[in-house]
XYZ file of C-alpha atoms in Angstrom:
420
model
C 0.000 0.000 0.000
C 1.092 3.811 -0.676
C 2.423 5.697 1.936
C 1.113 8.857 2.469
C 3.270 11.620 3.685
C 2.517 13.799 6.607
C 1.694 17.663 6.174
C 2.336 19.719 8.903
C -1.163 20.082 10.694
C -2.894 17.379 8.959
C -5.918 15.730 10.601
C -5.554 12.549 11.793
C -6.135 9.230 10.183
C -8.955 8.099 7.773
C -11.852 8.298 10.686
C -15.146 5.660 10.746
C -18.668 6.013 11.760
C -19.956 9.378 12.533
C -17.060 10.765 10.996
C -18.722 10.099 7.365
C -21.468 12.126 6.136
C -24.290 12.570 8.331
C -27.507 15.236 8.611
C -31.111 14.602 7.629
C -30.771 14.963 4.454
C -27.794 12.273 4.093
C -29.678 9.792 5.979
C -31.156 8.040 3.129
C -31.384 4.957 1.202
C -28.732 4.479 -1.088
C -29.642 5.225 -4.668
C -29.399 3.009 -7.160
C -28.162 4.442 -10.713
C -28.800 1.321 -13.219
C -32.164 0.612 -13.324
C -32.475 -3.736 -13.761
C -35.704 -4.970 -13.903
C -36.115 -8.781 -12.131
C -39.194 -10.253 -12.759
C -41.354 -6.999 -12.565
C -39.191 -5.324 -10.074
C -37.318 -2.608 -10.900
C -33.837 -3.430 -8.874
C -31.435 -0.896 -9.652
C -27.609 -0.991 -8.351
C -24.160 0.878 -8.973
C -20.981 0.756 -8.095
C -17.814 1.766 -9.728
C -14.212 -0.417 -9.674
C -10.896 -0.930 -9.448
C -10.158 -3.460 -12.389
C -8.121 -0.824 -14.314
C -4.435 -1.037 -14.157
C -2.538 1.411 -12.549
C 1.543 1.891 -11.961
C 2.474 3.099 -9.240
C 0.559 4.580 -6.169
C 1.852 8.286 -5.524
C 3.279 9.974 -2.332
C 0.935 12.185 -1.466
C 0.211 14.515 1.666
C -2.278 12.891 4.708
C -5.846 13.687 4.917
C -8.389 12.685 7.113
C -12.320 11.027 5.952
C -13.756 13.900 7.201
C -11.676 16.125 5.023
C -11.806 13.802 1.416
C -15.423 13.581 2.149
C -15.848 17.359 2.198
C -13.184 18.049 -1.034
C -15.588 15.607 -2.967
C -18.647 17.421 -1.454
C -17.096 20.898 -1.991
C -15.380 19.904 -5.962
C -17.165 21.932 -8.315
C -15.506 21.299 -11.648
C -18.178 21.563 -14.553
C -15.680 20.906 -17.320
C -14.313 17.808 -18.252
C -14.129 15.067 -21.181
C -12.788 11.370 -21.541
C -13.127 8.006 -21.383
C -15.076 5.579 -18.728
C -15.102 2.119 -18.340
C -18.162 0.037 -16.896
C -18.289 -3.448 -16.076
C -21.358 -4.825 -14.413
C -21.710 -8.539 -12.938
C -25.023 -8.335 -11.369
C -25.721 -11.814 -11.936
C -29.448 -11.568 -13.410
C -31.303 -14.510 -14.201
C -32.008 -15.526 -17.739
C -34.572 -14.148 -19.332
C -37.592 -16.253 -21.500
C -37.362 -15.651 -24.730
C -38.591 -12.969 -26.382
C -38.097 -10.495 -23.573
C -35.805 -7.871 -22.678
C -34.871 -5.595 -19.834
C -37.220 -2.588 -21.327
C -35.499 -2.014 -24.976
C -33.479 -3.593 -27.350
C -30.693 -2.524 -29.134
C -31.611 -0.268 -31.307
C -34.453 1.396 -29.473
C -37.722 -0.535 -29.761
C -40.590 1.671 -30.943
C -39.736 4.692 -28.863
C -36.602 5.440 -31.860
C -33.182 5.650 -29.978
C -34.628 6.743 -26.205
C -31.702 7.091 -23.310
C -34.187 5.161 -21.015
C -33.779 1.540 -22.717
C -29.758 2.392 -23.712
C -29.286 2.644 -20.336
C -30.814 -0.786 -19.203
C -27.837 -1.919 -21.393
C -25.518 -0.734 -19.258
C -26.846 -3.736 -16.781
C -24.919 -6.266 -18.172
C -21.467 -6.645 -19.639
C -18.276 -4.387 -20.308
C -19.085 -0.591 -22.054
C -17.024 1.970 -22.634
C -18.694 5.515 -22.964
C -17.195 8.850 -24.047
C -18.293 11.545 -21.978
C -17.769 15.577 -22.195
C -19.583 18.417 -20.288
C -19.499 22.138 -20.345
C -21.535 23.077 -17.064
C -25.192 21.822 -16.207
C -26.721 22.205 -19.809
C -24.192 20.893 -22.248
C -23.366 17.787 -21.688
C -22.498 14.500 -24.117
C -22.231 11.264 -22.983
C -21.636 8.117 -26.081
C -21.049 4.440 -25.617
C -19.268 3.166 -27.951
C -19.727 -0.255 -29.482
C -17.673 -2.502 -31.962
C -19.837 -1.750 -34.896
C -22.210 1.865 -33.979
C -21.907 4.590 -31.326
C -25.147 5.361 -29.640
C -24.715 8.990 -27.888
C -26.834 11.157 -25.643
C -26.354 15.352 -26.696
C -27.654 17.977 -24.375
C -27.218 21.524 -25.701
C -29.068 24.174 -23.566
C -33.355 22.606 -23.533
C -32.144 20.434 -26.269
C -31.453 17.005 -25.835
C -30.844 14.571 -28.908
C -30.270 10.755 -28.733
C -28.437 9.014 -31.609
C -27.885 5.376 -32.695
C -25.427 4.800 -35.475
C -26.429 1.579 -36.072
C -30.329 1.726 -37.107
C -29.941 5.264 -38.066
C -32.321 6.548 -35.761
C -32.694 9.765 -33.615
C -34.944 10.791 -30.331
C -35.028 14.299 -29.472
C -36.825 15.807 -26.490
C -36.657 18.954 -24.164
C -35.078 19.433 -20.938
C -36.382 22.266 -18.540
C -33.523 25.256 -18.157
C -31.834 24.951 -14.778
C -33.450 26.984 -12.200
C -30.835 30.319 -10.976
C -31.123 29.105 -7.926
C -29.845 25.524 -8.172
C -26.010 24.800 -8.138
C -26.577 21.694 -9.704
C -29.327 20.341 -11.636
C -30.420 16.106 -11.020
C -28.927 14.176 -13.773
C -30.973 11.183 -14.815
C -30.339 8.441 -17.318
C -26.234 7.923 -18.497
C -25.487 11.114 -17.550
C -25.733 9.543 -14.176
C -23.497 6.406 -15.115
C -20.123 8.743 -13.995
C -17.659 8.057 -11.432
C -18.669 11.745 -9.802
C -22.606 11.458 -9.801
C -22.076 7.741 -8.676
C -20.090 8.271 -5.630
C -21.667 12.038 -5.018
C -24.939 9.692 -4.501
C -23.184 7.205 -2.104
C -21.246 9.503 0.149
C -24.840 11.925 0.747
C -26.581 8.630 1.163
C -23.566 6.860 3.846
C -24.225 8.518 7.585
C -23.720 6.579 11.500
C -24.157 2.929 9.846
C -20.776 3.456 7.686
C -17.508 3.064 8.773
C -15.167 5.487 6.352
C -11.703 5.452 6.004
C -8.592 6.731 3.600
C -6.824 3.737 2.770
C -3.994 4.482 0.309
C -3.411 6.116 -3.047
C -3.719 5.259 -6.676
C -2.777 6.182 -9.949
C -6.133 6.707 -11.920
C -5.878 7.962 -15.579
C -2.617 9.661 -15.326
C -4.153 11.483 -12.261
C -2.745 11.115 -8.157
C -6.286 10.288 -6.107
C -6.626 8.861 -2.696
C -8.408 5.868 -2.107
C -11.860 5.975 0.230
C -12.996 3.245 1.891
C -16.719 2.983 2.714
C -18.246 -0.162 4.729
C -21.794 -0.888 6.414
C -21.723 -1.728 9.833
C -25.685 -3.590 9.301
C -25.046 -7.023 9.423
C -28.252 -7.729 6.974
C -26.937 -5.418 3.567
C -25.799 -7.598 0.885
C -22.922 -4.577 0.413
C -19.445 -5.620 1.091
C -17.604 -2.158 0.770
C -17.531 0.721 -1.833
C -13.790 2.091 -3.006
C -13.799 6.152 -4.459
C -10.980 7.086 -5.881
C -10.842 10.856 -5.413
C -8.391 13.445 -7.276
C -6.552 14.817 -4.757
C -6.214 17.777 -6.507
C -9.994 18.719 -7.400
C -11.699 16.022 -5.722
C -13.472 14.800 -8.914
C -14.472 11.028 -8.242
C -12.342 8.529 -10.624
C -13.051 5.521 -10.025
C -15.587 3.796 -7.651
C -16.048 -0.092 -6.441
C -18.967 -1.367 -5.215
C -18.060 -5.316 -4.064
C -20.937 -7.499 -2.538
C -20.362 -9.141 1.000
C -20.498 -12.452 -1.031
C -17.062 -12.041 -2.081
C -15.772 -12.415 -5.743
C -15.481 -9.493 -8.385
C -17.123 -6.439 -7.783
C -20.586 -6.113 -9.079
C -19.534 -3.212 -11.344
C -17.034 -1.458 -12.456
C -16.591 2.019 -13.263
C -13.349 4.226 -13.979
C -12.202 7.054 -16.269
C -9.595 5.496 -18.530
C -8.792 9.330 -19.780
C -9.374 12.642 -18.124
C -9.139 15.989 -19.368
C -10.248 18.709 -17.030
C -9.878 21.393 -19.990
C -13.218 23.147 -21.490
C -14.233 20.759 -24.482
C -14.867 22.640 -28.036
C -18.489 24.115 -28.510
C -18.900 21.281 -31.441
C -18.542 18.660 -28.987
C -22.244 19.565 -27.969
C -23.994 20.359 -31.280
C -26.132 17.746 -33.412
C -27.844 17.829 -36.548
C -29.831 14.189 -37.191
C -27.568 12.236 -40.590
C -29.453 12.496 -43.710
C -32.205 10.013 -43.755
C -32.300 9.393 -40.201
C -35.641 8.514 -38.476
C -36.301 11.309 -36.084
C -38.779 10.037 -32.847
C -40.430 13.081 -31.137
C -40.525 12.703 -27.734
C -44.295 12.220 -26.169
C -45.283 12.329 -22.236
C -46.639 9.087 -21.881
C -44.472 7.551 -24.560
C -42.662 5.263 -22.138
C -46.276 3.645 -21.431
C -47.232 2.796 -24.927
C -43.790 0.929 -25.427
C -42.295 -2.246 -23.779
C -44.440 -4.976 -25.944
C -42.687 -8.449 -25.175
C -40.714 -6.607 -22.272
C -40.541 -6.666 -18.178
C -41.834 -3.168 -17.000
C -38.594 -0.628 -16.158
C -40.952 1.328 -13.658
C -41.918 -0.122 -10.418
C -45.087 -2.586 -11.020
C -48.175 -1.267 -9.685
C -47.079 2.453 -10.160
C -46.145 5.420 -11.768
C -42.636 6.594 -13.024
C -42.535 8.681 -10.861
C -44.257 7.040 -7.471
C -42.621 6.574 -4.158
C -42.195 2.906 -3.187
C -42.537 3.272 0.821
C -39.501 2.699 2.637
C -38.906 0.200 5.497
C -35.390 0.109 7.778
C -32.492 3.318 6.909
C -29.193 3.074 5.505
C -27.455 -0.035 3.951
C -30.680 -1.771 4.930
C -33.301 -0.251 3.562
C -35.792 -1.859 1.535
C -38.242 -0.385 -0.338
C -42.017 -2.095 -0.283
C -44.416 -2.155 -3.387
C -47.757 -2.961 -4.059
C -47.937 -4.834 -7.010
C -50.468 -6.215 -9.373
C -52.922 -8.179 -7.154
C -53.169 -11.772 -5.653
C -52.289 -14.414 -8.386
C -51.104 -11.763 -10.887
C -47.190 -10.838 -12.541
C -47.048 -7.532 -11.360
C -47.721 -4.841 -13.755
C -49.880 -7.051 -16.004
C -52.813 -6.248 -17.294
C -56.269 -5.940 -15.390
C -54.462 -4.614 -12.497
C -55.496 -1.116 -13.467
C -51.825 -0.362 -14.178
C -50.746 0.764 -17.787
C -46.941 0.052 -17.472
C -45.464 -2.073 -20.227
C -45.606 -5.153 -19.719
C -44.533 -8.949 -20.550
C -46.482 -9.950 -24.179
C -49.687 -10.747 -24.213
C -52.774 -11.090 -21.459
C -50.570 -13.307 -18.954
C -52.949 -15.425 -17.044
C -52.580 -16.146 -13.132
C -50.972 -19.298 -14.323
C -48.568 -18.228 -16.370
C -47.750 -15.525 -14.074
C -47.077 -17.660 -11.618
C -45.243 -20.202 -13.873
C -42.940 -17.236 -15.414
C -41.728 -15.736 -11.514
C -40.883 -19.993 -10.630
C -38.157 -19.530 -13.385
C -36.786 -16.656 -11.883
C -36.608 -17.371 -7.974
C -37.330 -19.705 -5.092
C -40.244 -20.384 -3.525
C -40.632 -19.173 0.653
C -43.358 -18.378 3.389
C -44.005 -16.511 6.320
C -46.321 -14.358 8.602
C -47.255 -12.210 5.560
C -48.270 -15.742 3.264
C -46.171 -16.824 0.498
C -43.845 -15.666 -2.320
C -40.750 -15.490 -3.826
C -37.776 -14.360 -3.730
C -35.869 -12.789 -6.983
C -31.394 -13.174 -6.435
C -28.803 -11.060 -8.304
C -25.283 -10.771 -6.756
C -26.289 -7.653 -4.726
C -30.436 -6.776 -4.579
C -32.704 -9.517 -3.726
C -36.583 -8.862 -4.317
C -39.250 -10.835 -2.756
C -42.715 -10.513 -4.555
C -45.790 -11.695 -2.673
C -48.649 -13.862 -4.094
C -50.739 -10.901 -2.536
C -49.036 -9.002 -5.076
C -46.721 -6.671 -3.205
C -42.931 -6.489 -3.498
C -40.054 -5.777 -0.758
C -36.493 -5.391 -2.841
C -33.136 -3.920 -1.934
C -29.422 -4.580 -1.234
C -30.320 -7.230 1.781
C -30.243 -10.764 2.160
C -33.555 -13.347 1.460
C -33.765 -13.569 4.964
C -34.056 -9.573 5.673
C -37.016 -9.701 2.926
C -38.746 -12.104 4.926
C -38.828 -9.960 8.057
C -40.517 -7.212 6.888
C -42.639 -8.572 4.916
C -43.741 -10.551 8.151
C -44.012 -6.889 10.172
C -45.997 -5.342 7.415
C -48.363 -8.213 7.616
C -49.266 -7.296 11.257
């Protein structure tokens, strides 16, 4: 490991516990970045790695938790551009055929929309090129063997382009306010090292213990290494690794492992970083002759997703709260779902969310969620419960679902308290 020299005055060591983040508005459940939809559930997960080489781990002054956690907190650089790695392991289960986790590759009906791309991003080893000029010009593009598929925001205009079927989505995005610093990125502009561990750190509060542990080499760039690890026995999270600039404590490079040991569950680094202002063409985008241009509609998202698992929560909207049971590492987030018998989301359960093809019967329903997961019981009836490396889901024959980073066992608990 790195040593890392003293500076006259320093703090003291990497601190734990209620040296981290803390405050009510920190004291949430983590957020999950990568929406994955298991059998109905929406299940989303992040974490960022370490798999990239690196040569040599620099000398570089000490610096408490405390203080990294506020230099990421207080790092306002708006202009960068590069390259970022992402390798995800979630372990999903197989899907039936036919289906996909809500698009396929080259955009479904909805044209080239950032919502499915991003459900790509589940699964697999990406590399994206990403560039941004402040809140409102932004670019992010993953870049595949044969197309490009890339994500332009210029000012209210956003454009979404796939190379490979030659199709375009366009929409608008509302002007940041005067008053916000920051504007809430959604879709890949949220699959970065910074917005990644930004959501972590104001998420980790009394049930983490945080620590510096070392230094890396991260694209060309010296960053200290920060440790992050639940103290809840019941989290499926094994630890989360930042790798912070230590000179404008930009996030990059972030781990997430699961407490089952192996790889991490995904893997996200810049390869190259440039903190310079990126050209004004790097944001501009005029749809390739003979491209098909999709318009963007509200309630588009509903009318797609034939043949697909729903990518919002079953039973409700986009943009519905699940309710939330237990805090920090070990908080799971409840459902109500499609009714007794019934896949949730399907039809007749007055929800219009896509949906898997066709008018699944109870049967089938039932026969489709024994492929995924194993059957169990309790207080609150019976079920089953959904397994990826890192979020388990259990989904009720009442038709509600508990899901988050726990175990199977942690599922079953309070799904047994909610029944009384």
């Amino acid at each position: 490991m790195a040593r890392i020299q003293p500076a006259p005055d320093a703090p003291g060591p990497g601190t734990s516990g209620d040296n981290g983040p803390s405050g009510p508005g920190r004291r949430k459940a983590v957020r999950y970045a990568v929406p994955v939809a298991v059998a109905g559930v929406a299940a989303a997960t992040i974490g960022i790695g370490s798999a990239l080489a690196s040569s040599g781990d620099p000398d570089l002054p000490k610096i408490s938790a405390q203080d990294l956690i506020a230099k990421v907190a207080a790092s306002d650089t708006q202009q960068l551009s590069g390259s970022v790695r992402i390798t995800t392991d979630l372990g999903l289960p197989s899907l039936p055929s036919g289906m996909s986790l809500g698009g396929d590759a080259k955009g479904g009906e909805g044209g080239a929309s950032p919502q499915d791309k991003l459900t790509q991003l589940a699964s697999g080893t990406h590399t994206l090129r990403v560039a941004a000029d402040g809140p409102e010009r932004q670019r992010v593009s993953i870049v595949e063997r044969a197309a490009e598929y890339s994500v332009v925001r210029d000012g209210d205009q956003v454009w979404a382009y796939d190379s490979g079927s030659n199709t375009a989505y366009h929409s608008k995005a509302p002007k940041q306010q005067k008053h916000q610093k920051h504007q809430k990125k959604s879709g890949l502009e949220s699959a970065s090292p910074q917005e990644l561990a930004k959501s972590v750190l104001e998420a980790a509060g009394s049930s983490t213990d945080v620590a510096v542990d070392g230094t890396a080499k991260v694209a060309g760039r010296d960053a200290y290494q920060l440790t992050l690890k639940p103290k809840q026995g019941d989290t499926t999270v094994g630890a989360v690794r930042i790798a912070v600039d230590a000179k404008n404590g930009v996030p990059l490079k972030f781990t997430l492992a699961p407490k089952g040991g192996g790889k991490a569950v995904v893997d996200v680094a810049f390869t190259k970083v440039s903190f310079d202002k990126p050209s004004a063409s790097t944001f501009s985008f005029t749809p390739p002759k003979g491209a098909k241009v999709t318009e963007h509609r509200e309630g588009a998202a509903e009318e797609r997703g034939k043949g697909r698992l729903p990518v919002a929560p079953p039973g409700t909207g986009v943009n519905s709260a699940p309710k939330v049971i237990g805090s920090g590492w070990s908080s799971i987030a409840e459902f109500s779902g499609g009714g007794k018998g019934k896949l949730p989301g399907a039809k007749g359960d007055g929800a219009k969310g896509d949906n898997v093809k066709g008018d699944k019967s109870p049967a089938d329903a039932a026969s489709l969620l024994d492929s995924f997961g194993s059957k169990v019981s309790g207080d609150f009836g019976s079920g089953r419960i959904v397994s990826t490396r890192l979020v388990n889901a259990l989904l009720t024959d009442d038709g509600k679902v508990y899901v988050g980073a726990v175990t199977k066992d942690a599922l079953v608990k309070a799904a047994d308290a909610a029944a009384h």
